[in-house]
Short mmCIF file of C-alpha atoms in Angstrom, two decimals:
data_model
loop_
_atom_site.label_atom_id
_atom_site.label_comp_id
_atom_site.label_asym_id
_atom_site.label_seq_id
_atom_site.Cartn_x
_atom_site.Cartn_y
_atom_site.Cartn_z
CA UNK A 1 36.76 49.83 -89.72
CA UNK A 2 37.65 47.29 -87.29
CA UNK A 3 37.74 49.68 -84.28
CA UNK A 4 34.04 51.11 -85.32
CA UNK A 5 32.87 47.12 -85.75
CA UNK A 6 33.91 46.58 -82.05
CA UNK A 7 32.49 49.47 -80.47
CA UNK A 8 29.27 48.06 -82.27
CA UNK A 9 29.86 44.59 -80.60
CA UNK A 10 29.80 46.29 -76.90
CA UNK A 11 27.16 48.28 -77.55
CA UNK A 12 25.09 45.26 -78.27
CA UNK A 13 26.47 43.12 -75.66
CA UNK A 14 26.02 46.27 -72.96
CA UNK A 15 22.27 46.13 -74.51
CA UNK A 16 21.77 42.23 -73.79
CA UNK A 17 23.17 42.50 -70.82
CA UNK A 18 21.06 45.38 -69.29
CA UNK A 19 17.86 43.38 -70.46
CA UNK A 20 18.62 41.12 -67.73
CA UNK A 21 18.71 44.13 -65.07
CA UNK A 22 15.73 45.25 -63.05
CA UNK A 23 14.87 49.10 -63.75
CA UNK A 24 15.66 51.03 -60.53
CA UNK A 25 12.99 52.12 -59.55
CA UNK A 26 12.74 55.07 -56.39
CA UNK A 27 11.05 54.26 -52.73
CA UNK A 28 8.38 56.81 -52.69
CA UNK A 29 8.77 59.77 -50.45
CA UNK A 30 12.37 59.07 -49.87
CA UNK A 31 14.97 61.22 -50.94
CA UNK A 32 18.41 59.68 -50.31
CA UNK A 33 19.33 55.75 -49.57
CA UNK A 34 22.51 55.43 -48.23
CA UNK A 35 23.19 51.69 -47.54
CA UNK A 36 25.35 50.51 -44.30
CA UNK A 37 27.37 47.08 -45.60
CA UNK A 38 30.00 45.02 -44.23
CA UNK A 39 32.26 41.99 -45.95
CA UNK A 40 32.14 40.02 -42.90
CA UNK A 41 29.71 39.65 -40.07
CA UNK A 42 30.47 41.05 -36.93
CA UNK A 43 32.00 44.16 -36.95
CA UNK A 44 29.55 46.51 -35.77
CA UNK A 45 27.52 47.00 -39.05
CA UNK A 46 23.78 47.15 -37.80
CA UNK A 47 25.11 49.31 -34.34
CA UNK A 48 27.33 51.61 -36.83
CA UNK A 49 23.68 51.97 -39.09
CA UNK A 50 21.83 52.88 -36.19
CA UNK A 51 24.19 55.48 -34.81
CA UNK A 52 24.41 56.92 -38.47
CA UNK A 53 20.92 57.57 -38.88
CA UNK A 54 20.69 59.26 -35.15
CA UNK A 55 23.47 61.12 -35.87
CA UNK A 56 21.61 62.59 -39.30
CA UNK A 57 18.74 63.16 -37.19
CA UNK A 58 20.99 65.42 -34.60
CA UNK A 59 23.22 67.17 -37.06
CA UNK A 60 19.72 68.78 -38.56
CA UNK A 61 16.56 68.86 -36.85
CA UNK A 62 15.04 69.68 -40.29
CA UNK A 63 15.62 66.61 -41.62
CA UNK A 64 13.67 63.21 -41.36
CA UNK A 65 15.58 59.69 -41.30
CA UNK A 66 14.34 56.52 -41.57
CA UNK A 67 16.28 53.06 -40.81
CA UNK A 68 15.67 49.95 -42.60
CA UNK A 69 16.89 46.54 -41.44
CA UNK A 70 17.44 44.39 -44.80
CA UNK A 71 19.17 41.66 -42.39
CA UNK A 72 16.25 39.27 -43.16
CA UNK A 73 18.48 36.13 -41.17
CA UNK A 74 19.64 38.30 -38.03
CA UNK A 75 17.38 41.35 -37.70
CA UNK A 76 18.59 43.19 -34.60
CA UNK A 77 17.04 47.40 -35.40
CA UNK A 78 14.12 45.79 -32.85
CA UNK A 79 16.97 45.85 -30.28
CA UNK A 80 19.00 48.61 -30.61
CA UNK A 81 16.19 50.81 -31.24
CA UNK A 82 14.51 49.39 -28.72
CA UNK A 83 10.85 48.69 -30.47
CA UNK A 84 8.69 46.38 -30.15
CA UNK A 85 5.58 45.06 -31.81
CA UNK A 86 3.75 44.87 -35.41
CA UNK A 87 3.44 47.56 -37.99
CA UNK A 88 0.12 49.06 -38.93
CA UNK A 89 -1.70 48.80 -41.96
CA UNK A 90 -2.65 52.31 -43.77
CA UNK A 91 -5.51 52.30 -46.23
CA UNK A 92 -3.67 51.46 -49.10
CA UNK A 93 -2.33 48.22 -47.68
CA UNK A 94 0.89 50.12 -46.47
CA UNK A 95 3.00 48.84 -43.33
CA UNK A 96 3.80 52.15 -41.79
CA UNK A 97 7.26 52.06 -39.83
CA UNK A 98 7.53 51.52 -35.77
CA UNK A 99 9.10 55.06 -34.64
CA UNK A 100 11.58 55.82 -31.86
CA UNK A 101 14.42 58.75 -31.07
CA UNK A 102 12.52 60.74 -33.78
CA UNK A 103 13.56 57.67 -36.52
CA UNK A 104 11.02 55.42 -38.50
CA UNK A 105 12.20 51.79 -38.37
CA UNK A 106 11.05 48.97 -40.39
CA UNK A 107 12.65 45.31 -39.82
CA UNK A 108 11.62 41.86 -40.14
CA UNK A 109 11.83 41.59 -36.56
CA UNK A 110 8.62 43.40 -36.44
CA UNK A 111 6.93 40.51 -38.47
CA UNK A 112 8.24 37.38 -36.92
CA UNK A 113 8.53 36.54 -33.10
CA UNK A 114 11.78 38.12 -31.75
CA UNK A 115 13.30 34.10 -31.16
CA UNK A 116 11.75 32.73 -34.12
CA UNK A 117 14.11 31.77 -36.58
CA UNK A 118 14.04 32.58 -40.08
CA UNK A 119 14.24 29.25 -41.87
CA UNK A 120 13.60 30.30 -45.53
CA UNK A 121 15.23 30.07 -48.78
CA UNK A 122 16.52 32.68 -51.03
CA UNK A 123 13.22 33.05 -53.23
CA UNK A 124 11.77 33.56 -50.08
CA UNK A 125 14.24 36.38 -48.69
CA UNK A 126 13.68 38.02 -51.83
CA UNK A 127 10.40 38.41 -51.67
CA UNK A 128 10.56 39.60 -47.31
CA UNK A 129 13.33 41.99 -49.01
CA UNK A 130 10.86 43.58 -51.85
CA UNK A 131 8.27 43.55 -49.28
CA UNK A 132 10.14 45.88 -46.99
CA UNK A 133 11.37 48.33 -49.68
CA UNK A 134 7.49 48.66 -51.50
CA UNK A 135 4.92 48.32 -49.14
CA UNK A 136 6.31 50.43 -46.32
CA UNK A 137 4.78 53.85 -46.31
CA UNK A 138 7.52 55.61 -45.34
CA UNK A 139 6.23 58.98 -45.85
CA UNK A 140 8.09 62.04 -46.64
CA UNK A 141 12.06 60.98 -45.73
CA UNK A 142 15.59 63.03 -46.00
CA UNK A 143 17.19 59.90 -45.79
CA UNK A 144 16.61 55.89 -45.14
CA UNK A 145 19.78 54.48 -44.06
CA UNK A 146 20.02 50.72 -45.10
CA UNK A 147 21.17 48.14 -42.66
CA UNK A 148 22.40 45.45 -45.09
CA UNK A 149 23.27 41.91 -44.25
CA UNK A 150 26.24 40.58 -44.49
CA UNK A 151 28.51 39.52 -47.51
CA UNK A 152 27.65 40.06 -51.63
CA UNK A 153 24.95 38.02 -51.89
CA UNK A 154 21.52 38.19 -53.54
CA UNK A 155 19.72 40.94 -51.22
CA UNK A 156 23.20 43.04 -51.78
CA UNK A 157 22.54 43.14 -55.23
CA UNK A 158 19.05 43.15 -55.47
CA UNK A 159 18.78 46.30 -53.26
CA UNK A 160 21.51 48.09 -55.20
CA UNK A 161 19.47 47.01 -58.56
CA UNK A 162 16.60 48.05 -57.49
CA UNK A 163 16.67 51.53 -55.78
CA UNK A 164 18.96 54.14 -56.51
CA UNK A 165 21.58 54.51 -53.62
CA UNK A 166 23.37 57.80 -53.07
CA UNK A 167 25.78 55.94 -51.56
CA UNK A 168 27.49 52.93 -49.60
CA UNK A 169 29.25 52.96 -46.34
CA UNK A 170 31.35 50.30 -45.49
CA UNK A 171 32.11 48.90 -42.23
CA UNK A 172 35.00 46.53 -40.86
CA UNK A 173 37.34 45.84 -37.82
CA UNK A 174 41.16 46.54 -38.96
CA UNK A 175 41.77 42.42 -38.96
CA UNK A 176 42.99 40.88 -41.83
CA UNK A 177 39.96 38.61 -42.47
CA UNK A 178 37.49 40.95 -42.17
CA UNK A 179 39.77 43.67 -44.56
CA UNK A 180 39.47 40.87 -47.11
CA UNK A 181 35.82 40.83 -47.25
CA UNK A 182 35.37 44.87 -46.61
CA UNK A 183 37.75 44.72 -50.29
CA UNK A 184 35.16 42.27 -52.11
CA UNK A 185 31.86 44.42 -50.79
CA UNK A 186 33.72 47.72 -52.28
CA UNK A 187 34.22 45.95 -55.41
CA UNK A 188 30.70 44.68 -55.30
CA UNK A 189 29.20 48.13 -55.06
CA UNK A 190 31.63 49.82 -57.98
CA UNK A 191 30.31 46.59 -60.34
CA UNK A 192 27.03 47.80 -60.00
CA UNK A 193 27.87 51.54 -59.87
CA UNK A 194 26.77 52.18 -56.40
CA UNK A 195 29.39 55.04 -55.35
CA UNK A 196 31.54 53.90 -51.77
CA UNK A 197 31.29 57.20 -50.01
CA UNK A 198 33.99 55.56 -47.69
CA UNK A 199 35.21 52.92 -44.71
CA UNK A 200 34.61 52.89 -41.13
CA UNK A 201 37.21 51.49 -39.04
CA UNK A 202 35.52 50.02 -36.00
CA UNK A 203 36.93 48.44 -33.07
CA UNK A 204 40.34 50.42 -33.75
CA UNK A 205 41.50 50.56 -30.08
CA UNK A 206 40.83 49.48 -26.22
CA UNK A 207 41.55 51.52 -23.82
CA UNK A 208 41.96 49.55 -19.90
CA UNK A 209 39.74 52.01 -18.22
CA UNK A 210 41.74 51.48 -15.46
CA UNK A 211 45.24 52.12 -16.59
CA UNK A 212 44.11 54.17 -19.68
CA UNK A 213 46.48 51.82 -22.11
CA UNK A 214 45.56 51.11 -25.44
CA UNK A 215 45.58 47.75 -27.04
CA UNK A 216 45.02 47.48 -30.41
CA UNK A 217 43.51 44.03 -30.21
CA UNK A 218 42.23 43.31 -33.99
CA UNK A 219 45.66 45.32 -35.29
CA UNK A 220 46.16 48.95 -35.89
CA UNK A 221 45.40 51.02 -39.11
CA UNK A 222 44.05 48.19 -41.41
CA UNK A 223 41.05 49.69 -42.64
CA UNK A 224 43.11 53.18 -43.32
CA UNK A 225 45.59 51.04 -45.23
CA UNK A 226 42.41 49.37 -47.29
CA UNK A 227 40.98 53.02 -48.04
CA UNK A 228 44.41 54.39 -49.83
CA UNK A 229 44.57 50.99 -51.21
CA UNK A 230 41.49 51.27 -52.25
CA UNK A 231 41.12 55.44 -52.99
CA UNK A 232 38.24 55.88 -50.61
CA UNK A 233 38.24 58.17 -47.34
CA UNK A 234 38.31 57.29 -43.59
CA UNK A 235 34.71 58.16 -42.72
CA UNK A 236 35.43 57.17 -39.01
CA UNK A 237 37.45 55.92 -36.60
CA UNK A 238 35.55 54.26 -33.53
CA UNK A 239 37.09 52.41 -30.63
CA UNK A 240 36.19 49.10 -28.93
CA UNK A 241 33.87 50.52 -25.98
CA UNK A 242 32.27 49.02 -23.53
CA UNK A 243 29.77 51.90 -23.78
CA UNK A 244 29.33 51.27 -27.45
CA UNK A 245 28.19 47.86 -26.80
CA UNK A 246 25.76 48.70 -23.75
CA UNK A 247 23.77 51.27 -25.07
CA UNK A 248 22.82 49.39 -27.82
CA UNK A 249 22.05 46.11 -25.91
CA UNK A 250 19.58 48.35 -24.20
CA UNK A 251 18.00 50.22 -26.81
CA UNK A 252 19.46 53.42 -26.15
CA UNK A 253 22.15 53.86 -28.47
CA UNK A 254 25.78 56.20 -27.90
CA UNK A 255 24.29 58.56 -30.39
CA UNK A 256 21.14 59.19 -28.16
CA UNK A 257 21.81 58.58 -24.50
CA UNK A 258 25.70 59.72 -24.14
CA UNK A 259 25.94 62.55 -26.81
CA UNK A 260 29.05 64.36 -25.29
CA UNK A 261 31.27 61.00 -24.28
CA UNK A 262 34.14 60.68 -26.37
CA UNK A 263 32.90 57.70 -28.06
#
């Protein structure tokens, strides 16, 4: 029958296609990946990452986190988690993470000089991106939060190929241009069946600390308006803060060195 015949025909084409994937393959000794995107530069990915993984850390002492920096262009973990200097080598040829607050960090920032530029090529980012996933000996981890670059591009998909992800979080200021590109990275990751666990509206509101009046200054509620759009949840809500922005500039992040301020 003609329904049977194309069932057939996708089967075969879902075969050829999934010849062309890489086999995901897990990071050893680490439990759960859960991968910290954005559409659009800017908008308080890598600081949102790093506050995630502290926070993991502080809900439950039990568990061990680990943050990777997969921004091969702009690393900026170095930074916020204020570390500095080159990774070890174990035995086996092994980088073993830089560790600070309790978390083990690994970032390209560790391997180049902190104002060097990256000038490479995408073969080339592949390869820094493999590197960092493989020969890290991460030891035994709860979860390894992901600090992705940017955008939908090759280390997007070549991280969500490669390594099963429990899960994406997705991060963007309630403007209009960034809500278009927070859209295309949630369609990214349902393509290649990484599950959205949800959308973090940063930047939502100022508040003068003078006069206490808000300002929505990048427009109020976008990101909640992209999450029913979309069918995802509101995993946060975090305002523009001057604190926000210090802490990490130092190297002592909100999570860490002002755990009972409102922000």
């Amino acid at each position: 029958s003609s329904s049977s015949g194309d069932e057939a025909l996708r089967d075969r084409r879902a075969r050829i296609l999934s010849r062309g994937l890489p086999k995901q393959k897990p990071i050893d000794g680490v439990k759960q990946v859960v991968v910290v995107a954005s559409g659009k530069g800017g908008v308080g990915k890598s600081t949102t990452a790093v506050n995630i993984a502290l926070a993991l850390a502080a809900n439950d002492s039990t568990k061990e986190v680990g943050l990777l920096d997969a921004d091969i262009y702009g690393p900026s973990i170095p930074k916020m988690m204020n570390l500095k200097g080159n990774p070890e080598l174990t035995p086996k040829n092994l980088m073993r993470p830089l560790k600070n607050y309790g978390i083990s960090c690994m970032s390209m920032g560790f391997l180049i000089e902190e104002t060097a530029p990256v000038v490479w090529r995408g073969l080339m980012v592949m390869s820094a991106v493999e590197k960092l996933l493989r020969q890290v000996d991460w030891g035994q981890l709860d979860y390894l939060v992901i600090d992705m670059p940017p955008g939908t591009g090759d280390v997007q998909l070549s991280v969500s190929q490669n390594i099963p992800i429990a899960g994406a979080v997705i991060v963007s200021t309630p403007q209009d241009v960034a809500l278009l590109d927070a859209h295309k990275g949630a369609e990214m990751f349902r393509k290649v069946h990484v599950p959205v666990l949800g959308l973090v509206q940063n930047m939502s509101v100022f508040q003068c600390p003078k006069c206490k009046h808000e300002t929505h200054i990048f427009g109020a509620d976008g990101v909640r308006d992209l999450a029913k759009t979309l069918g995802l949840d509101i995993l946060g809500d975090v305002p523009l803060h001057v604190n926000i922005r210090e802490t990490c500039d130092s190297g002592q992040p909100v999570v860490i060195s002002q755990p009972q301020s409102d922000a």
